[in-house]
CSV table of C-alpha atoms in Angstrom, one decimal:
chain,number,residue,atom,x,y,z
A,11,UNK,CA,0.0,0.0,0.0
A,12,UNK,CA,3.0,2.1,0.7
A,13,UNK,CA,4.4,1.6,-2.7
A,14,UNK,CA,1.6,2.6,-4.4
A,15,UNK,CA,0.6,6.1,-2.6
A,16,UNK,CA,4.8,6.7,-3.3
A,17,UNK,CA,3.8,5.9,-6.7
A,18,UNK,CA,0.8,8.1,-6.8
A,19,UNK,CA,2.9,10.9,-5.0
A,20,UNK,CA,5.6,10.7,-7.6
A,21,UNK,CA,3.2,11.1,-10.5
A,22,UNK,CA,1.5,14.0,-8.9
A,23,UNK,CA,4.1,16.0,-8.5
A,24,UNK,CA,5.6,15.4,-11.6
A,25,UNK,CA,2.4,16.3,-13.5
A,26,UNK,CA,2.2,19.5,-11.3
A,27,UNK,CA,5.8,20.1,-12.1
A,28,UNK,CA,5.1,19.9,-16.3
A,29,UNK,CA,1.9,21.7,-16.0
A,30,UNK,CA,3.0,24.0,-13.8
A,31,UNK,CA,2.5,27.5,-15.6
A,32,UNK,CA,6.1,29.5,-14.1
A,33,UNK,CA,7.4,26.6,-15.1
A,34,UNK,CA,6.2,27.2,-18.8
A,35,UNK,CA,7.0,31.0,-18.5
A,36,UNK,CA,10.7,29.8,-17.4
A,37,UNK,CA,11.0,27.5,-20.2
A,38,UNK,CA,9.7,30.2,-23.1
A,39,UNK,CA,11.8,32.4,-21.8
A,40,UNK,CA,15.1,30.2,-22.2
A,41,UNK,CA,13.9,29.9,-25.2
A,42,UNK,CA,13.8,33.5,-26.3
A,43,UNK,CA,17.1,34.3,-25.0
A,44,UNK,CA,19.2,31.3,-26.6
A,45,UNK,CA,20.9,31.8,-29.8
A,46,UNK,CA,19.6,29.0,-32.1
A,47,UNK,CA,21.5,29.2,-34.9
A,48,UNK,CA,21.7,25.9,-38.0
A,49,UNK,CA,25.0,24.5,-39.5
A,50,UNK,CA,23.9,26.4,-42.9
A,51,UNK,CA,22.4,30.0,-41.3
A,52,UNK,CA,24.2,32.1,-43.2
A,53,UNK,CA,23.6,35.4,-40.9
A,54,UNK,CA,25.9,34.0,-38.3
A,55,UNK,CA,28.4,32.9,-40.8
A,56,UNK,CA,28.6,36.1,-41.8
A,57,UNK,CA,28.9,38.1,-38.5
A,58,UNK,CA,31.3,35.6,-38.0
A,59,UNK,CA,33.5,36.3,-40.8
A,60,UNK,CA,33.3,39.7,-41.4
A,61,UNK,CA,34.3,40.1,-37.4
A,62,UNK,CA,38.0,40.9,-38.0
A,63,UNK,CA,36.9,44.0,-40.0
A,64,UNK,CA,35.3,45.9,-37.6
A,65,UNK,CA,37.8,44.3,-34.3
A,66,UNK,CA,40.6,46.3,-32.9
A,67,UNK,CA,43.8,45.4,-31.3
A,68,UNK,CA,44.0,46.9,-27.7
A,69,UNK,CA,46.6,49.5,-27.6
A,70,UNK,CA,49.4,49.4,-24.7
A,71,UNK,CA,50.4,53.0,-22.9
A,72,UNK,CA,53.9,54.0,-23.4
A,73,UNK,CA,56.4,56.6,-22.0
A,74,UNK,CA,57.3,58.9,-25.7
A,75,UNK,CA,60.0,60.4,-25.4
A,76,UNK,CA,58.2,64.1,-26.2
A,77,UNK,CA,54.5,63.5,-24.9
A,78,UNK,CA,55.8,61.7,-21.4
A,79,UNK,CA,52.7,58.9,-20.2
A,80,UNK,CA,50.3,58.3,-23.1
A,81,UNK,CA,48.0,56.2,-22.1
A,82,UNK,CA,46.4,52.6,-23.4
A,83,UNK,CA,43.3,51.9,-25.0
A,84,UNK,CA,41.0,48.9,-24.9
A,85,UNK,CA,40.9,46.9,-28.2
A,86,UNK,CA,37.9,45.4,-29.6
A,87,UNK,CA,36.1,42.4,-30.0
A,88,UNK,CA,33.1,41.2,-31.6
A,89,UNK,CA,30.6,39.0,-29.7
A,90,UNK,CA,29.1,37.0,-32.7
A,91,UNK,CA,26.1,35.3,-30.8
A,92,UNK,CA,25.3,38.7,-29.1
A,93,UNK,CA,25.5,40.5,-32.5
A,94,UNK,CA,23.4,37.6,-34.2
A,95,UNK,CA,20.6,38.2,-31.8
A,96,UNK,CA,20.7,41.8,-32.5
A,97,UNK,CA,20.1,40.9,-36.2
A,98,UNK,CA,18.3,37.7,-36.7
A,99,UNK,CA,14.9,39.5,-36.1
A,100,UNK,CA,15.5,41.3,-39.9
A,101,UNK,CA,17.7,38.5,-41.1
A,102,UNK,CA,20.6,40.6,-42.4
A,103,UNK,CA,23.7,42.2,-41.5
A,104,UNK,CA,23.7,45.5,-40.0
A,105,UNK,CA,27.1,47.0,-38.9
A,106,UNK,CA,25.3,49.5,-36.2
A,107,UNK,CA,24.0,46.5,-34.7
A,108,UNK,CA,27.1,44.7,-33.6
A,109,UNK,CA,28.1,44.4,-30.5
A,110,UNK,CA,31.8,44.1,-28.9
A,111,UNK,CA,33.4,42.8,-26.0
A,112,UNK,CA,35.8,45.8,-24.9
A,113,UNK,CA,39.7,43.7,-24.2
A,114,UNK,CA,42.2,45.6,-22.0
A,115,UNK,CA,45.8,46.1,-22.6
A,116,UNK,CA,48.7,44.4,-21.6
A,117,UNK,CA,50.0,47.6,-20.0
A,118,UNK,CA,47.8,50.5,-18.5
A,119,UNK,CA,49.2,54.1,-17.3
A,120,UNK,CA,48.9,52.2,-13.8
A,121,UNK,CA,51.7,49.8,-15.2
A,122,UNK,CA,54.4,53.3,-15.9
A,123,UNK,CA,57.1,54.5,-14.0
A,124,UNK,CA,55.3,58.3,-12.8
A,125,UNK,CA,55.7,60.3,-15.4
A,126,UNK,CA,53.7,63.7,-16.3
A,127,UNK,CA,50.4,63.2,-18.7
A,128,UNK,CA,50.3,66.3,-22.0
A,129,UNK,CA,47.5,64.3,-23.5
A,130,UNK,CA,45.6,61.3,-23.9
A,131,UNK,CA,45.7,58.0,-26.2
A,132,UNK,CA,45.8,59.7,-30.1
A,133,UNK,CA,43.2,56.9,-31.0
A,134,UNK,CA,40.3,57.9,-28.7
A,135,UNK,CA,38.4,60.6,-30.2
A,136,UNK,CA,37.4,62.7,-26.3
A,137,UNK,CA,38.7,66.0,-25.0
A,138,UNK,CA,39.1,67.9,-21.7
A,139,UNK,CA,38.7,70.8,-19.9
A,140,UNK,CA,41.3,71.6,-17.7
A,141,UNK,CA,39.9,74.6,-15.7
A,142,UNK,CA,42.6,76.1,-13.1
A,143,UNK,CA,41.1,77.8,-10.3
A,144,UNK,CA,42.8,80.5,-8.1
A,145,UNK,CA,40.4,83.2,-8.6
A,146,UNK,CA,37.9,84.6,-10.8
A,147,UNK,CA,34.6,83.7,-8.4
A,148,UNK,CA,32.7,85.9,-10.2
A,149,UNK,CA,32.3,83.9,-13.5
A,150,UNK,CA,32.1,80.2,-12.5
A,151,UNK,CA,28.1,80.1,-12.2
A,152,UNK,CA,28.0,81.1,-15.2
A,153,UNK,CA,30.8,78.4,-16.6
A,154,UNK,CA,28.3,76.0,-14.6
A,155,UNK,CA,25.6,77.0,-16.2
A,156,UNK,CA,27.1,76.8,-19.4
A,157,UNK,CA,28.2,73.2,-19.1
A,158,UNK,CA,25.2,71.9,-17.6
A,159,UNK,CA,23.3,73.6,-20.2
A,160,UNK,CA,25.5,71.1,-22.5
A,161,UNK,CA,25.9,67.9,-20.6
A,162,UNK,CA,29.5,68.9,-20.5
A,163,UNK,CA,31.8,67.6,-17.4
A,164,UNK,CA,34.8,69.6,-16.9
A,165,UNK,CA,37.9,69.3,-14.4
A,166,UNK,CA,38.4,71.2,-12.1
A,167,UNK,CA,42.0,71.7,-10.6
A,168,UNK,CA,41.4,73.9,-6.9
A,169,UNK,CA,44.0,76.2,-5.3
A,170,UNK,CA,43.9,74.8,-1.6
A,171,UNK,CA,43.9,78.1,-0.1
A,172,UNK,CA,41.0,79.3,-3.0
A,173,UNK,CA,39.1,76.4,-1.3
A,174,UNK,CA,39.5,77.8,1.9
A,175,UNK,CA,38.2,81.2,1.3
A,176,UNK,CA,35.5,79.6,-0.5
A,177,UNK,CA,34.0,76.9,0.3
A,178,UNK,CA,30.6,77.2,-1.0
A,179,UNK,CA,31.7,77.6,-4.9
A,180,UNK,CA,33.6,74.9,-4.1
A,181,UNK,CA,31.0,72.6,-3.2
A,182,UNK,CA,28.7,74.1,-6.4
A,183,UNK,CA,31.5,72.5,-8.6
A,184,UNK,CA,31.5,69.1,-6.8
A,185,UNK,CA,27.4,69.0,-6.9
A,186,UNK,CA,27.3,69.7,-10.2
A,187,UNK,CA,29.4,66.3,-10.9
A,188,UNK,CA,32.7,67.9,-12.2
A,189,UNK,CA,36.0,65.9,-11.3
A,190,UNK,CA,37.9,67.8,-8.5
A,191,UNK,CA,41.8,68.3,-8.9
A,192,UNK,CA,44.8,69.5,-7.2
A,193,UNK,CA,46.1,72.9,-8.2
A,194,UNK,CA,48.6,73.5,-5.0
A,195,UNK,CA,47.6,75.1,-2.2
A,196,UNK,CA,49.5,78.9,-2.2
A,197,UNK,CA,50.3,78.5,-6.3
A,198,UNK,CA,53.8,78.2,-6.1
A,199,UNK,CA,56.4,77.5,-9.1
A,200,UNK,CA,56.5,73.9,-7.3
A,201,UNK,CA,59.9,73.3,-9.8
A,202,UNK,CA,62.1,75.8,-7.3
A,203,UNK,CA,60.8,74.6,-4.2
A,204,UNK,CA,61.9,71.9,-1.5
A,205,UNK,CA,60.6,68.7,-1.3
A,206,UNK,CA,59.2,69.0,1.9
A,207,UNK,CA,56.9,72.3,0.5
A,208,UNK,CA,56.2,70.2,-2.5
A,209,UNK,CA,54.9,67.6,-0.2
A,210,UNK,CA,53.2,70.0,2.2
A,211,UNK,CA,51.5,71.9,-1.0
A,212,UNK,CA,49.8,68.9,-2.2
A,213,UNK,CA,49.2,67.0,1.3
A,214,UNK,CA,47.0,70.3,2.6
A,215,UNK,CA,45.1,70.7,-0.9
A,216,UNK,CA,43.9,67.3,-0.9
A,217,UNK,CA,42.7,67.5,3.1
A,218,UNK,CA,41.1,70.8,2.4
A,219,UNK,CA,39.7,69.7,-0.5
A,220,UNK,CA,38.2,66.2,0.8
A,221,UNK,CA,37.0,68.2,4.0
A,222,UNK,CA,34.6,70.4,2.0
A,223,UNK,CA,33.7,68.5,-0.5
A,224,UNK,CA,34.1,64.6,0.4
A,225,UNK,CA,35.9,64.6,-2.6
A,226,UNK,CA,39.4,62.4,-3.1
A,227,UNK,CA,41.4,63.9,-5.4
A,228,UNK,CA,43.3,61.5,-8.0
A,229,UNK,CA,45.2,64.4,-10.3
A,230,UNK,CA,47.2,67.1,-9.6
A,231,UNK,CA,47.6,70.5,-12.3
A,232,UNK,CA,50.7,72.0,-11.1
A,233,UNK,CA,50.5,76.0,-11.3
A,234,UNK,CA,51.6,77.4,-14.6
A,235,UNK,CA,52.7,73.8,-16.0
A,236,UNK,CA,55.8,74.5,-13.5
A,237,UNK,CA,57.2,70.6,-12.4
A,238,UNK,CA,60.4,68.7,-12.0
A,239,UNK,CA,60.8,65.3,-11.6
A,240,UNK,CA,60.4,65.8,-7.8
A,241,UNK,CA,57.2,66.9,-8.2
A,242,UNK,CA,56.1,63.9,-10.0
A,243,UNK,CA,57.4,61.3,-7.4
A,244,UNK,CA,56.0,62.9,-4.6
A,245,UNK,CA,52.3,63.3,-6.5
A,246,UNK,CA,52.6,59.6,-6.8
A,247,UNK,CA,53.3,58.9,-3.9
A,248,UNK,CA,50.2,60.6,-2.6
A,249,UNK,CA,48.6,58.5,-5.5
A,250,UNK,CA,48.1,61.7,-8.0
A,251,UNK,CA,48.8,61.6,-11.4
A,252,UNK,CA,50.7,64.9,-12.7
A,253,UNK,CA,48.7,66.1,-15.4
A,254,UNK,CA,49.9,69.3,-17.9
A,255,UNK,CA,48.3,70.5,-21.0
A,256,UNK,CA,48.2,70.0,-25.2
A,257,UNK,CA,45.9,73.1,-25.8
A,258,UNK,CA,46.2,76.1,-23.9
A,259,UNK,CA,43.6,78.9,-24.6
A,260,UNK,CA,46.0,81.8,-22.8
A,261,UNK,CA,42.8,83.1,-21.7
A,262,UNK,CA,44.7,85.1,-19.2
A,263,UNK,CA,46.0,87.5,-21.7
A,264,UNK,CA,42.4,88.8,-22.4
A,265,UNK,CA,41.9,87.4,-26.0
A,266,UNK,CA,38.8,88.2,-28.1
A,267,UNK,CA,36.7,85.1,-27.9
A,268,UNK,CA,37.3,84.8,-31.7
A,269,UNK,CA,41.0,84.3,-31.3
A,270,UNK,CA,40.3,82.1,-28.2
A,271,UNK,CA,38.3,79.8,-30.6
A,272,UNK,CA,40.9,79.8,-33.4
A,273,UNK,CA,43.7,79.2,-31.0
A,274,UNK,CA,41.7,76.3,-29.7
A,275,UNK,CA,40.0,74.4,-33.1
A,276,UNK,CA,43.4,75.2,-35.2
A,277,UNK,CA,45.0,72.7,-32.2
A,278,UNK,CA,42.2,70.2,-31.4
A,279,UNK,CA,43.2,66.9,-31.4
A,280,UNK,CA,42.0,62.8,-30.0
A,281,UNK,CA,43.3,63.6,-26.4
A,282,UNK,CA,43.7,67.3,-26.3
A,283,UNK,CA,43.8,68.6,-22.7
A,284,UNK,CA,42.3,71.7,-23.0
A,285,UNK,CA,44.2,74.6,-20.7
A,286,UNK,CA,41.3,76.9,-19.2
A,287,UNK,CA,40.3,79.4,-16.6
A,288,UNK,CA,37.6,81.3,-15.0
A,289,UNK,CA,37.7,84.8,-16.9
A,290,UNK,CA,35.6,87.0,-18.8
A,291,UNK,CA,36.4,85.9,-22.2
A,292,UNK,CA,36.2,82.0,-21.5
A,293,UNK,CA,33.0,82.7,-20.0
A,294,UNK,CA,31.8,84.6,-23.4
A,295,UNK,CA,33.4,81.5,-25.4
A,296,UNK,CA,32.6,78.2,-23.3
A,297,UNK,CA,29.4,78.2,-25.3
A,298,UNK,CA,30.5,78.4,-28.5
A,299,UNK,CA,33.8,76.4,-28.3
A,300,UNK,CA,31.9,72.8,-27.0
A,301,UNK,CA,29.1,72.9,-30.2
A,302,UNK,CA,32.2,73.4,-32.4
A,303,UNK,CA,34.0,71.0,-30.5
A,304,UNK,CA,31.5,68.1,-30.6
A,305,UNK,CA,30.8,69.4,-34.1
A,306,UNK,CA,34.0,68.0,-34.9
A,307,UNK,CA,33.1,64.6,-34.0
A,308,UNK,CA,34.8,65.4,-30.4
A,309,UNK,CA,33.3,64.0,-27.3
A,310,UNK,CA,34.1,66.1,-24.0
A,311,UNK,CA,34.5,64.5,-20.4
A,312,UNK,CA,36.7,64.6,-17.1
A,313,UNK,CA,40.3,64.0,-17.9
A,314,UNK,CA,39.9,60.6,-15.9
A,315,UNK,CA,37.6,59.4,-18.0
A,316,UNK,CA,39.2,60.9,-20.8
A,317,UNK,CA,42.8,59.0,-19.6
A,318,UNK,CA,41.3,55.8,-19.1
A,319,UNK,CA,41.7,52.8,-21.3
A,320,UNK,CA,37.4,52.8,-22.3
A,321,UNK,CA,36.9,53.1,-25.8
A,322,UNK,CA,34.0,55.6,-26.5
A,323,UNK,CA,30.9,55.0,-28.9
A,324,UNK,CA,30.5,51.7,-29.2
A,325,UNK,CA,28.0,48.8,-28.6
A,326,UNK,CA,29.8,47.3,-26.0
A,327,UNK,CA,29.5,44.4,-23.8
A,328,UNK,CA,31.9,45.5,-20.6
């Protein structure tokens, strides 16, 4: 008797299990998601061989002996059952509808010996804004307003002492979502100075920094591009990255915001760190400058974003 209400058990459940309507739901949607592709389908064959045409090999950073740390880039690969999916629906190729598999390099800028940073990879198409600030409180809202107005996200590089004095302007930078940086704290030409002051400049920029903002700063601007190779070593070790400039705008000198932009667009470049600060005639130009910059095919972000290996503009499967 006890064998056959087992029995009876047994069958019930399993007729509850292959009835059982999640359990049909889980099944359909296994089957939606699978790639199902036959020894002759001719789609996948051909995703699969015209891969190598549209892959790239990642590129490794490098110390150049002019430019200093250039950094790597992230080759690409084609995923061919991903891609298929994307196409089997209209049953033909379609080369926006690929999608990659982003491969790092064998050597990063993490992998260099420290070593200051002009410009990024010459391969990735994005550009920065390098924005030194000291003084000139009276334009950044409307610089903020201005990039937000854009979806722009600029970097920042804060005098210490600037941060200090001003804490609130400081924090309307951070809010807004632009990158913070280190720009010294008493603007010093940090080439003729001693090691401890170079040590004590950047140690008290960062803590002031990170006390009114909750910001950790990962980059240091020194003032006027001034460095030494003392400089460098001792940003590193406090885990900065020295970073100069490719593109200066020399708004300082009071240009006409038509030279500003000539001076710029005649220098763009993939990479371009673009010098600026908060004056009159950037103010009068920001505006201006991104549309023609992303005009030119350009894409403008942080510098860290802009230094790391991530390709931009892609289908991509991280």
């Amino acid at each position: 008797m006890k064998k056959i209400v087992s029995l009876v058990g047994i069958f019930v459940v399993s007729w509850f299990l292959v009835n059982n309507p999640l359990a049909d739901t889980y099944v359909s949607s296994l089957q939606e998601n699978s790639v199902t592709v036959t020894a002759n389908d001719s789609l996948y064959t051909t995703i699969s061989e015209k891969a190598k045409e549209f892959e790239k090999e990642p590129i490794d950073a490098k110390l150049d002996p002019v430019w200093k740390a250039i950094p790597g880039l992230n080759g690409l690969k084609v995923d061919v059952d991903a891609s298929y999916k994307n196409m089997k629906k209209e049953k033909k190729f379609n080369e926006q509808k690929l999608v990659y598999q982003q491969v790092k390099p064998d050597i990063t800028l993490a992998d260099l010996p420290p070593a200051p940073i002009y410009k990024g990879n010459p391969d990735k198409e994005t550009v920065s804004f390098i924005i030194n600030v000291a003084w000139g409180n009276e334009f950044l809202p409307d610089i903020l307003a201005t990039l937000k107005k854009h979806h722009v996200k600029a970097s920042f590089f804060l005098e210490g002492r600037w941060v200090q004095k001003n804490p609130d302007l400081a924090k309307m930078i951070a809010e807004a979502g632009h990158e913070l940086g280190n720009h010294s704290y008493t603007h010093p030409d940090m080439s003729k100075i001693s090691s401890s002051k170079i040590h004590e400049e950047i140690v008290k920029t960062n803590d002031v920094i990170e006390a009114t903002t909750g910001e950790q700063v990962t980059l240091l601007a020194p003032p006027s591009g001034y460095f030494n190779n003392e400089v460098v070593q001792i940003a590193d070790q406090q885990k900065l990255k020295t970073v100069i400039w490719s593109v200066d705008t020399i708004d300082w000198q009071k240009p006409s915001p038509d030279t500003l932009l000539k001076r710029v667009l005649g220098k763009i470049h993939n990479g371009a760190l673009i010098l600026m600060h908060p004056t009159e005639v950037t103010t009068n130009s920001l505006e201006r400058l991104i549309i023609e910059i992303e005009n030119k095919g350009y894409k403008i972000d942080t510098v860290s974003d802009m230094l790391s290996e991530e390709r931009e503009s892609f289908n991509t499967k991280k």
